[in-house]
Short mmCIF file of C-alpha atoms in Angstrom, two decimals:
data_model
loop_
_atom_site.label_atom_id
_atom_site.label_comp_id
_atom_site.label_asym_id
_atom_site.label_seq_id
_atom_site.Cartn_x
_atom_site.Cartn_y
_atom_site.Cartn_z
CA MET L 17 47.15 88.38 116.46
CA LYS L 18 49.85 87.75 113.83
CA GLU L 19 49.18 85.96 110.56
CA THR L 20 51.21 83.00 110.18
CA ASP L 21 54.04 83.24 107.01
CA GLN L 22 52.20 81.25 104.65
CA LEU L 23 48.85 83.60 104.74
CA ILE L 24 51.35 86.61 104.46
CA PHE L 25 53.16 84.75 101.47
CA SER L 26 49.58 84.46 99.81
CA GLU L 27 48.58 87.57 100.12
CA ASP L 28 51.65 88.77 98.80
CA LYS L 29 51.65 87.09 96.02
CA ASP L 30 47.67 87.44 95.28
CA ASN L 31 48.18 91.50 95.79
CA TYR L 32 51.79 92.68 95.52
CA LEU L 33 53.40 93.52 91.95
CA PRO L 34 55.87 90.31 91.68
CA VAL L 35 59.37 92.82 91.48
CA PHE L 36 61.11 91.02 94.00
CA ASN L 37 62.89 88.11 94.65
CA ARG L 38 62.10 87.72 98.13
CA TYR L 39 63.48 85.08 100.54
CA LYS L 40 60.63 83.23 102.56
CA ILE L 41 60.91 84.65 105.72
CA VAL L 42 58.69 87.48 107.43
CA LEU L 43 60.54 89.83 109.58
CA ASP L 44 58.88 91.37 112.65
CA HIS L 45 61.34 93.27 114.43
CA GLY L 46 64.91 94.07 115.46
CA ASN L 47 66.90 95.69 117.69
CA GLY L 48 70.20 96.80 117.41
CA VAL L 49 72.27 94.35 114.57
CA TYR L 50 69.59 91.80 115.05
CA ALA L 51 66.28 91.23 113.44
CA TRP L 52 63.95 88.50 114.41
CA ASP L 53 61.38 86.81 112.07
CA ASN L 54 57.34 86.07 112.50
CA ASN L 55 58.24 82.84 114.23
CA GLY L 56 60.67 84.26 116.86
CA LYS L 57 64.22 83.21 115.04
CA LYS L 58 66.78 85.64 115.29
CA TYR L 59 69.10 86.99 112.59
CA ILE L 60 72.53 89.31 112.68
CA ASP L 61 71.72 91.90 109.96
CA PHE L 62 74.67 92.39 107.41
CA LEU L 63 72.36 94.07 105.11
CA GLY L 64 71.19 96.45 107.14
CA GLY L 65 68.31 97.14 104.92
CA ILE L 66 70.60 97.66 102.14
CA ALA L 67 72.88 100.03 103.78
CA VAL L 68 69.68 101.83 105.06
CA ASN L 69 69.90 100.80 109.17
CA VAL L 70 73.02 102.82 109.68
CA LEU L 71 72.20 103.01 113.47
CA GLY L 72 70.71 99.78 113.60
CA HIS L 73 66.98 98.47 114.33
CA ASN L 74 65.28 100.30 117.20
CA TYR L 75 67.75 102.58 118.17
CA GLN L 76 66.29 104.87 120.79
CA PRO L 77 67.18 108.42 120.04
CA LEU L 78 65.64 107.68 116.40
CA VAL L 79 62.51 106.04 117.73
CA GLN L 80 61.88 108.90 120.26
CA ALA L 81 62.61 111.64 117.85
CA VAL L 82 60.05 110.14 115.25
CA ALA L 83 58.00 109.92 117.73
CA GLU L 84 57.55 113.61 119.06
CA GLN L 85 57.75 114.55 115.75
CA ALA L 86 54.85 112.25 115.17
CA GLY L 87 53.06 113.94 117.64
CA LYS L 88 53.59 117.61 116.93
CA LEU L 89 53.49 117.51 112.72
CA ILE L 90 54.26 114.65 110.33
CA HIS L 91 53.80 116.76 106.86
CA CYS L 92 53.11 120.30 105.81
CA SER L 93 53.62 121.90 102.61
CA ASN L 94 57.17 122.80 101.50
CA LEU L 95 55.16 126.52 101.12
CA TYR L 96 55.95 126.74 104.77
CA TYR L 97 59.34 126.80 107.08
CA THR L 98 59.84 123.70 109.48
CA GLN L 99 62.83 123.83 111.94
CA PRO L 100 63.51 120.14 111.50
CA GLN L 101 64.12 120.75 107.72
CA ALA L 102 66.20 123.88 108.33
CA ASP L 103 68.44 122.19 110.66
CA ALA L 104 68.90 119.01 108.65
CA ALA L 105 69.94 121.08 105.44
CA SER L 106 72.39 123.48 107.58
CA LYS L 107 73.93 120.22 109.09
CA LEU L 108 74.67 118.76 105.23
CA VAL L 109 75.97 122.00 103.87
CA LYS L 110 78.58 122.21 106.69
CA LEU L 111 79.55 118.56 106.86
CA SER L 112 79.61 118.66 103.07
CA GLY L 113 81.28 122.10 102.36
CA LEU L 114 78.78 122.79 99.33
CA GLY L 115 76.18 125.55 99.25
CA LYS L 116 72.77 124.22 98.99
CA ALA L 117 70.81 121.30 99.55
CA PHE L 118 67.22 120.05 98.76
CA PHE L 119 65.32 117.06 99.98
CA GLY L 120 63.62 114.66 98.05
CA ASN L 121 62.14 111.13 99.31
CA SER L 122 64.42 108.52 97.57
CA GLY L 123 68.01 108.09 95.95
CA ALA L 124 66.26 107.94 92.56
CA GLU L 125 64.71 111.11 93.02
CA ALA L 126 67.99 112.83 94.44
CA ASN L 127 69.69 111.66 91.17
CA GLU L 128 66.79 112.96 89.33
CA GLY L 129 67.37 116.40 90.66
CA ALA L 130 70.93 115.94 90.18
CA ILE L 131 70.76 115.32 86.66
CA LYS L 132 67.99 118.19 86.21
CA ILE L 133 70.21 121.09 87.78
CA ALA L 134 73.18 119.77 86.26
CA ARG L 135 71.39 119.90 82.58
CA LYS L 136 70.62 123.53 83.88
CA TYR L 137 73.39 124.82 85.01
CA ALA L 138 74.98 123.68 81.57
CA HIS L 139 72.19 125.12 79.25
CA ASN L 140 73.04 128.53 80.84
CA ILE L 141 76.90 127.75 79.26
CA SER L 142 75.63 126.65 75.87
CA PRO L 143 72.18 124.95 74.66
CA ASP L 144 74.47 122.17 73.36
CA LYS L 145 75.87 121.26 76.26
CA SER L 146 73.72 118.36 77.71
CA GLN L 147 75.48 114.92 77.72
CA ILE L 148 75.88 113.48 80.76
CA ILE L 149 78.69 110.61 81.43
CA THR L 150 78.07 107.67 83.60
CA ALA L 151 79.82 104.24 84.41
CA TRP L 152 79.32 100.77 83.40
CA ASP L 153 78.31 98.32 85.93
CA SER L 154 76.66 102.01 87.86
CA PHE L 155 73.40 102.09 89.62
CA HIS L 156 71.35 105.39 89.85
CA GLY L 157 67.80 104.56 90.30
CA ARG L 158 64.69 103.04 88.85
CA THR L 159 63.22 106.28 87.31
CA ILE L 160 63.27 106.55 83.56
CA ALA L 161 66.26 109.00 83.67
CA THR L 162 68.18 107.26 86.37
CA LEU L 163 67.79 103.87 84.89
CA THR L 164 69.44 105.41 81.76
CA ALA L 165 71.83 106.58 83.87
CA THR L 166 72.66 103.02 85.26
CA GLY L 167 75.03 101.47 83.01
CA GLN L 168 73.59 98.11 82.95
CA PRO L 169 72.05 97.25 79.87
CA HIS L 170 69.69 94.99 81.19
CA TYR L 171 67.65 97.44 83.15
CA HIS L 172 66.75 99.44 79.94
CA GLU L 173 65.41 96.40 78.21
CA GLY L 174 61.77 96.96 77.13
CA VAL L 175 61.14 100.40 78.58
CA GLY L 176 62.75 102.46 75.78
CA PRO L 177 62.28 104.87 74.26
CA LEU L 178 65.22 106.00 76.92
CA PRO L 179 66.03 109.70 77.42
CA GLU L 180 68.94 110.94 75.14
CA GLY L 181 72.45 112.43 76.20
CA PHE L 182 73.81 109.47 78.21
CA ASP L 183 76.85 108.00 77.40
CA TYR L 184 78.94 105.00 79.69
CA VAL L 185 82.41 104.72 80.49
CA HIS L 186 84.39 101.87 82.29
CA TYR L 187 84.89 103.05 86.18
CA ASN L 188 88.70 103.75 86.68
CA ASP L 189 89.37 104.14 82.84
CA ILE L 190 90.70 108.03 83.17
CA ASP L 191 91.96 107.52 79.24
CA GLU L 192 88.19 106.33 78.14
CA LEU L 193 86.68 109.40 79.95
CA GLU L 194 89.04 111.43 78.66
CA ALA L 195 87.97 110.73 75.11
CA MET L 196 84.34 110.91 75.76
CA MET L 197 84.46 114.06 77.08
CA SER L 198 84.07 117.56 75.14
CA ASP L 199 82.64 120.98 75.26
CA LYS L 200 79.00 119.25 75.19
CA THR L 201 79.64 117.35 78.24
CA ALA L 202 77.36 118.70 81.19
CA ALA L 203 78.28 116.38 83.83
CA VAL L 204 80.03 113.29 84.85
CA MET L 205 78.15 111.40 87.43
CA LEU L 206 79.69 108.48 89.34
CA GLU L 207 79.11 106.47 92.56
CA THR L 208 82.32 107.64 94.53
CA ILE L 209 82.09 103.20 95.44
CA GLN L 210 80.10 101.18 93.40
CA GLY L 211 77.72 99.24 95.13
CA GLU L 212 75.31 97.34 93.47
CA GLY L 213 77.84 96.86 90.52
CA GLY L 214 80.37 94.80 92.76
CA VAL L 215 81.84 97.17 95.71
CA HIS L 216 84.49 98.58 93.16
CA THR L 217 86.70 101.75 94.56
CA PRO L 218 88.44 104.25 92.92
CA GLU L 219 92.06 102.92 92.15
CA GLY L 220 94.76 105.71 92.70
CA ASP L 221 94.24 109.46 91.79
CA TYR L 222 91.47 108.40 89.30
CA LEU L 223 88.69 110.51 90.96
CA LYS L 224 91.14 113.26 91.12
CA LYS L 225 91.93 113.15 87.30
CA VAL L 226 88.12 113.11 86.57
CA ARG L 227 87.90 116.47 88.68
CA ALA L 228 90.48 117.50 86.69
CA LEU L 229 88.93 116.82 83.18
CA CYS L 230 85.40 118.22 84.34
CA ASP L 231 86.82 121.60 85.47
CA LYS L 232 88.43 121.50 81.84
CA TYR L 233 85.55 120.97 79.94
CA GLN L 234 83.44 123.18 82.34
CA ALA L 235 81.38 120.16 83.13
CA LEU L 236 80.24 119.45 86.50
CA LEU L 237 80.99 116.53 88.58
CA ILE L 238 78.30 114.82 90.34
CA PHE L 239 79.17 112.07 93.14
CA ASP L 240 76.27 109.42 93.72
CA GLU L 241 76.95 108.52 97.62
CA ILE L 242 73.55 107.10 98.05
CA GLN L 243 75.26 104.02 99.46
CA ALA L 244 78.65 104.84 99.96
CA GLY L 245 78.10 108.08 102.00
CA ILE L 246 76.69 108.77 105.31
CA GLY L 247 79.98 107.19 107.15
CA ARG L 248 79.89 103.91 105.38
CA SER L 249 83.53 104.50 104.07
CA GLY L 250 84.82 105.62 107.46
CA LYS L 251 84.51 109.32 106.17
CA PHE L 252 80.69 110.86 106.58
CA PHE L 253 81.29 111.50 102.56
CA ALA L 254 83.29 109.25 100.69
CA TYR L 255 84.94 111.36 98.71
CA GLU L 256 86.68 112.92 101.86
CA LYS L 257 88.46 109.66 101.75
CA TYR L 258 89.86 110.28 98.14
CA GLY L 259 90.71 114.20 98.51
CA VAL L 260 88.18 115.32 95.79
CA LYS L 261 85.28 117.58 96.31
CA PRO L 262 82.27 117.48 93.79
CA ASP L 263 80.20 120.27 92.36
CA ILE L 264 77.04 118.06 93.26
CA VAL L 265 77.14 114.98 95.82
CA THR L 266 73.31 113.16 96.34
CA LEU L 267 72.64 110.82 99.19
CA ALA L 268 69.64 108.71 100.17
CA LYS L 269 69.74 105.06 101.94
CA GLY L 270 71.49 105.76 105.65
CA LEU L 271 70.36 109.33 105.84
CA ALA L 272 67.40 109.06 108.07
CA GLY L 273 68.11 105.99 109.53
CA GLY L 274 65.30 103.96 107.99
CA VAL L 275 62.81 106.78 107.27
CA PRO L 276 62.36 107.69 103.58
CA ILE L 277 64.37 110.53 102.54
CA GLY L 278 66.70 111.49 99.69
CA ALA L 279 68.81 114.60 99.18
CA PHE L 280 71.02 116.05 96.57
CA ILE L 281 73.43 119.16 97.72
CA VAL L 282 75.13 121.58 95.32
CA THR L 283 77.52 124.32 95.31
CA ASP L 284 76.29 128.17 95.50
CA GLU L 285 77.46 128.58 91.98
CA VAL L 286 75.09 125.58 90.59
CA ALA L 287 72.15 126.53 92.88
CA LYS L 288 71.93 129.56 90.91
CA ALA L 289 70.57 127.47 88.10
CA PHE L 290 67.35 127.23 89.91
CA LYS L 291 64.72 129.70 90.58
CA PRO L 292 61.66 129.37 92.60
CA GLY L 293 59.23 127.14 90.33
CA ASP L 294 62.03 124.97 88.76
CA HIS L 295 61.87 122.16 91.09
CA GLY L 296 59.77 120.90 94.03
CA THR L 297 58.18 118.14 95.89
CA THR L 298 55.31 117.23 98.11
CA PHE L 299 56.66 114.44 100.43
CA GLY L 300 60.28 115.66 100.36
CA GLY L 301 61.94 117.24 103.31
CA ASN L 302 58.74 116.59 105.58
CA PRO L 303 59.49 117.10 108.90
CA LEU L 304 58.99 113.35 110.18
CA ALA L 305 61.70 112.36 107.60
CA CYS L 306 63.82 115.45 108.79
CA ALA L 307 63.54 115.09 112.68
CA ALA L 308 65.05 111.19 111.60
CA ALA L 309 67.98 112.66 109.43
CA ASN L 310 68.36 115.25 112.32
CA VAL L 311 69.54 112.33 114.90
CA VAL L 312 71.89 110.59 112.07
CA LEU L 313 73.72 114.14 111.36
CA GLU L 314 74.44 114.52 114.93
CA THR L 315 75.39 110.91 115.53
CA VAL L 316 77.67 109.64 112.65
CA PRO L 317 79.86 112.38 111.88
CA GLN L 318 81.27 112.19 115.17
CA ALA L 319 85.04 111.38 114.73
CA GLU L 320 84.53 108.61 117.67
CA PHE L 321 81.77 106.74 115.53
CA LEU L 322 83.60 107.05 112.18
CA LYS L 323 86.81 105.86 113.63
CA GLN L 324 84.96 102.64 114.77
CA VAL L 325 83.37 102.56 111.27
CA GLU L 326 87.07 102.12 110.08
CA GLU L 327 88.39 99.81 112.57
CA VAL L 328 85.91 97.53 112.37
CA GLY L 329 85.49 97.52 108.83
CA ASP L 330 89.73 96.98 108.64
CA TYR L 331 88.91 94.31 110.90
CA PHE L 332 86.30 92.62 108.83
CA LYS L 333 87.93 92.86 105.52
CA GLY L 334 91.13 91.31 106.90
CA LYS L 335 88.28 88.34 107.98
CA LEU L 336 87.32 88.35 104.51
CA GLU L 337 90.73 88.11 103.15
CA ALA L 338 91.86 85.23 105.27
CA LEU L 339 88.37 83.69 104.09
CA MET L 340 89.51 83.74 100.71
CA LYS L 341 92.93 82.17 101.29
CA LYS L 342 91.24 79.22 102.87
CA TYR L 343 88.75 78.95 99.95
CA PRO L 344 90.71 80.28 97.05
CA ALA L 345 88.67 78.27 94.41
CA LEU L 346 85.70 80.06 95.84
CA ILE L 347 86.65 83.72 96.49
CA LYS L 348 88.19 85.64 93.77
CA GLU L 349 88.67 88.77 95.35
CA VAL L 350 87.92 91.11 98.57
CA ARG L 351 87.17 94.69 97.54
CA GLY L 352 85.78 97.75 99.69
CA THR L 353 86.50 100.09 102.43
CA GLY L 354 85.01 100.58 105.61
CA LEU L 355 81.82 99.12 106.14
CA ILE L 356 81.07 98.63 102.37
CA LEU L 357 82.61 95.72 101.45
CA GLY L 358 82.47 92.62 98.67
CA ALA L 359 84.08 89.21 98.44
CA GLU L 360 83.78 88.13 94.67
CA LEU L 361 83.19 84.64 93.96
CA SER L 362 84.90 82.79 91.22
CA GLY L 363 81.54 82.36 89.62
CA PRO L 364 77.63 83.18 90.04
CA GLU L 365 76.74 79.39 90.92
CA HIS L 366 77.11 79.74 94.34
CA GLY L 367 76.18 82.88 95.25
CA ARG L 368 72.24 82.51 96.19
CA ASP L 369 73.08 79.01 97.85
CA ILE L 370 75.76 80.83 100.17
CA VAL L 371 73.40 83.76 100.97
CA ASN L 372 70.62 81.21 101.72
CA GLY L 373 72.42 78.77 103.86
CA CYS L 374 73.52 81.84 105.85
CA LEU L 375 69.83 82.97 106.18
CA GLU L 376 69.19 79.01 107.25
CA LYS L 377 72.13 79.93 109.97
CA GLY L 378 70.68 83.32 111.19
CA ALA L 379 72.80 85.80 109.11
CA ILE L 380 71.18 88.20 106.59
CA ILE L 381 73.63 88.87 103.83
CA ASN L 382 73.40 89.73 100.05
CA CYS L 383 74.64 88.94 96.55
CA THR L 384 74.95 91.39 93.87
CA ALA L 385 76.16 91.69 90.46
CA GLY L 386 75.38 87.84 90.02
CA LYS L 387 78.81 86.71 92.00
CA VAL L 388 79.79 89.31 94.59
CA LEU L 389 78.51 88.61 98.24
CA ARG L 390 78.12 92.26 99.46
CA PHE L 391 78.27 93.68 103.26
CA ILE L 392 76.66 96.61 104.42
CA PRO L 393 75.77 96.44 107.66
CA PRO L 394 74.44 98.97 110.27
CA LEU L 395 77.49 101.35 111.39
CA ILE L 396 77.27 100.01 114.82
CA ILE L 397 78.64 96.28 114.65
CA THR L 398 81.36 95.32 116.47
CA LYS L 399 84.47 92.92 115.91
CA GLU L 400 82.68 90.56 117.70
CA GLN L 401 79.50 90.65 115.60
CA VAL L 402 81.99 90.15 112.46
CA ASP L 403 83.34 86.95 113.79
CA GLU L 404 79.73 85.68 114.50
CA VAL L 405 79.07 86.02 110.84
CA MET L 406 82.42 84.93 109.45
CA GLY L 407 82.04 81.44 111.44
CA ILE L 408 78.55 81.25 109.82
CA LEU L 409 79.91 82.26 106.53
CA ASP L 410 82.73 79.77 106.86
CA GLU L 411 80.76 77.05 107.56
CA VAL L 412 78.15 77.61 104.87
CA MET L 413 81.11 77.96 102.40
CA SER L 414 83.23 74.60 103.62
CA GLN L 415 80.13 72.99 101.72
CA TYR L 416 81.17 74.12 97.97
CA ALA L 417 84.90 73.65 98.70
#
């Protein structure tokens, strides 16, 4: 027998650390791009677990792969080999064109590994080579090191002292980056597309110039694709869209379609910085998570799948731009590519109200950076489902026009 919403809210209040500003619904199950709450109300999900449920809810090949693997082996130590892990690593190396992959449990863990191996590699060049440069408005995780890498000062408050050696520049400002870099720079770490910071895409040949500066100073280029990767941009890796190849790329979120996993992939040269014992994990790369990841890695990279993401993404962006023309006092700018899109509002006063209004009418969307409506739905959405959400969004926005 299901518990009532009020009982669940009460249990949560009494027992769960209060770190989330939750919406007052209890989600129970889903299918495709739709989810149902505890009371049977249906929602169209254009948040996708924050870019996680790339194949939607209850995707049967994923469900079957997880069930079959759970019936064989859920976990074993990384002291032993498993086929799901070997297969997933092989797929990622082939897709990325890099050299070696490592699995963790989350995006923060993937970024921790990337920072660690970058420093280890740099120290082999010079013990003074340790600076990590990231971008303002970035988001790289909630561990102490990845929190420090995150260029949003409010996340740093009250948890110091923070690790040394991190500096920040404005995204898309190549002159500021060049002035910051030196022979002491170990790595430049950027989200290929900034997600949590408000859906900011690289302008012109910015990323190519970053690559050139990294080469000049023997610094590694790390792309955080935890949100922008796994096909979300219309390419499997977003960096493919901009013609730039990193030394390290990090992934998580959609990599296993909802099962917790993280990964970082490095060139063969960078991989030499680690030897046995230098890194490890208990749960990372376990056979259950890797079995799920293999379904995603067999599905999303298909040319027709990615083409659909691009086509629906272009259609969706066009609809958002039309809404901006209809409500110019409400929407300041539409940004993004593929199915990582943002509509920046003119101010922060209506963001959460619009999200709540859409929720009441059966659409799950998100507001990030205070005033950016962010759309990171399952990659399987159709143009008809875009129209469904846009109709709800239009209706809600009309109240504030």
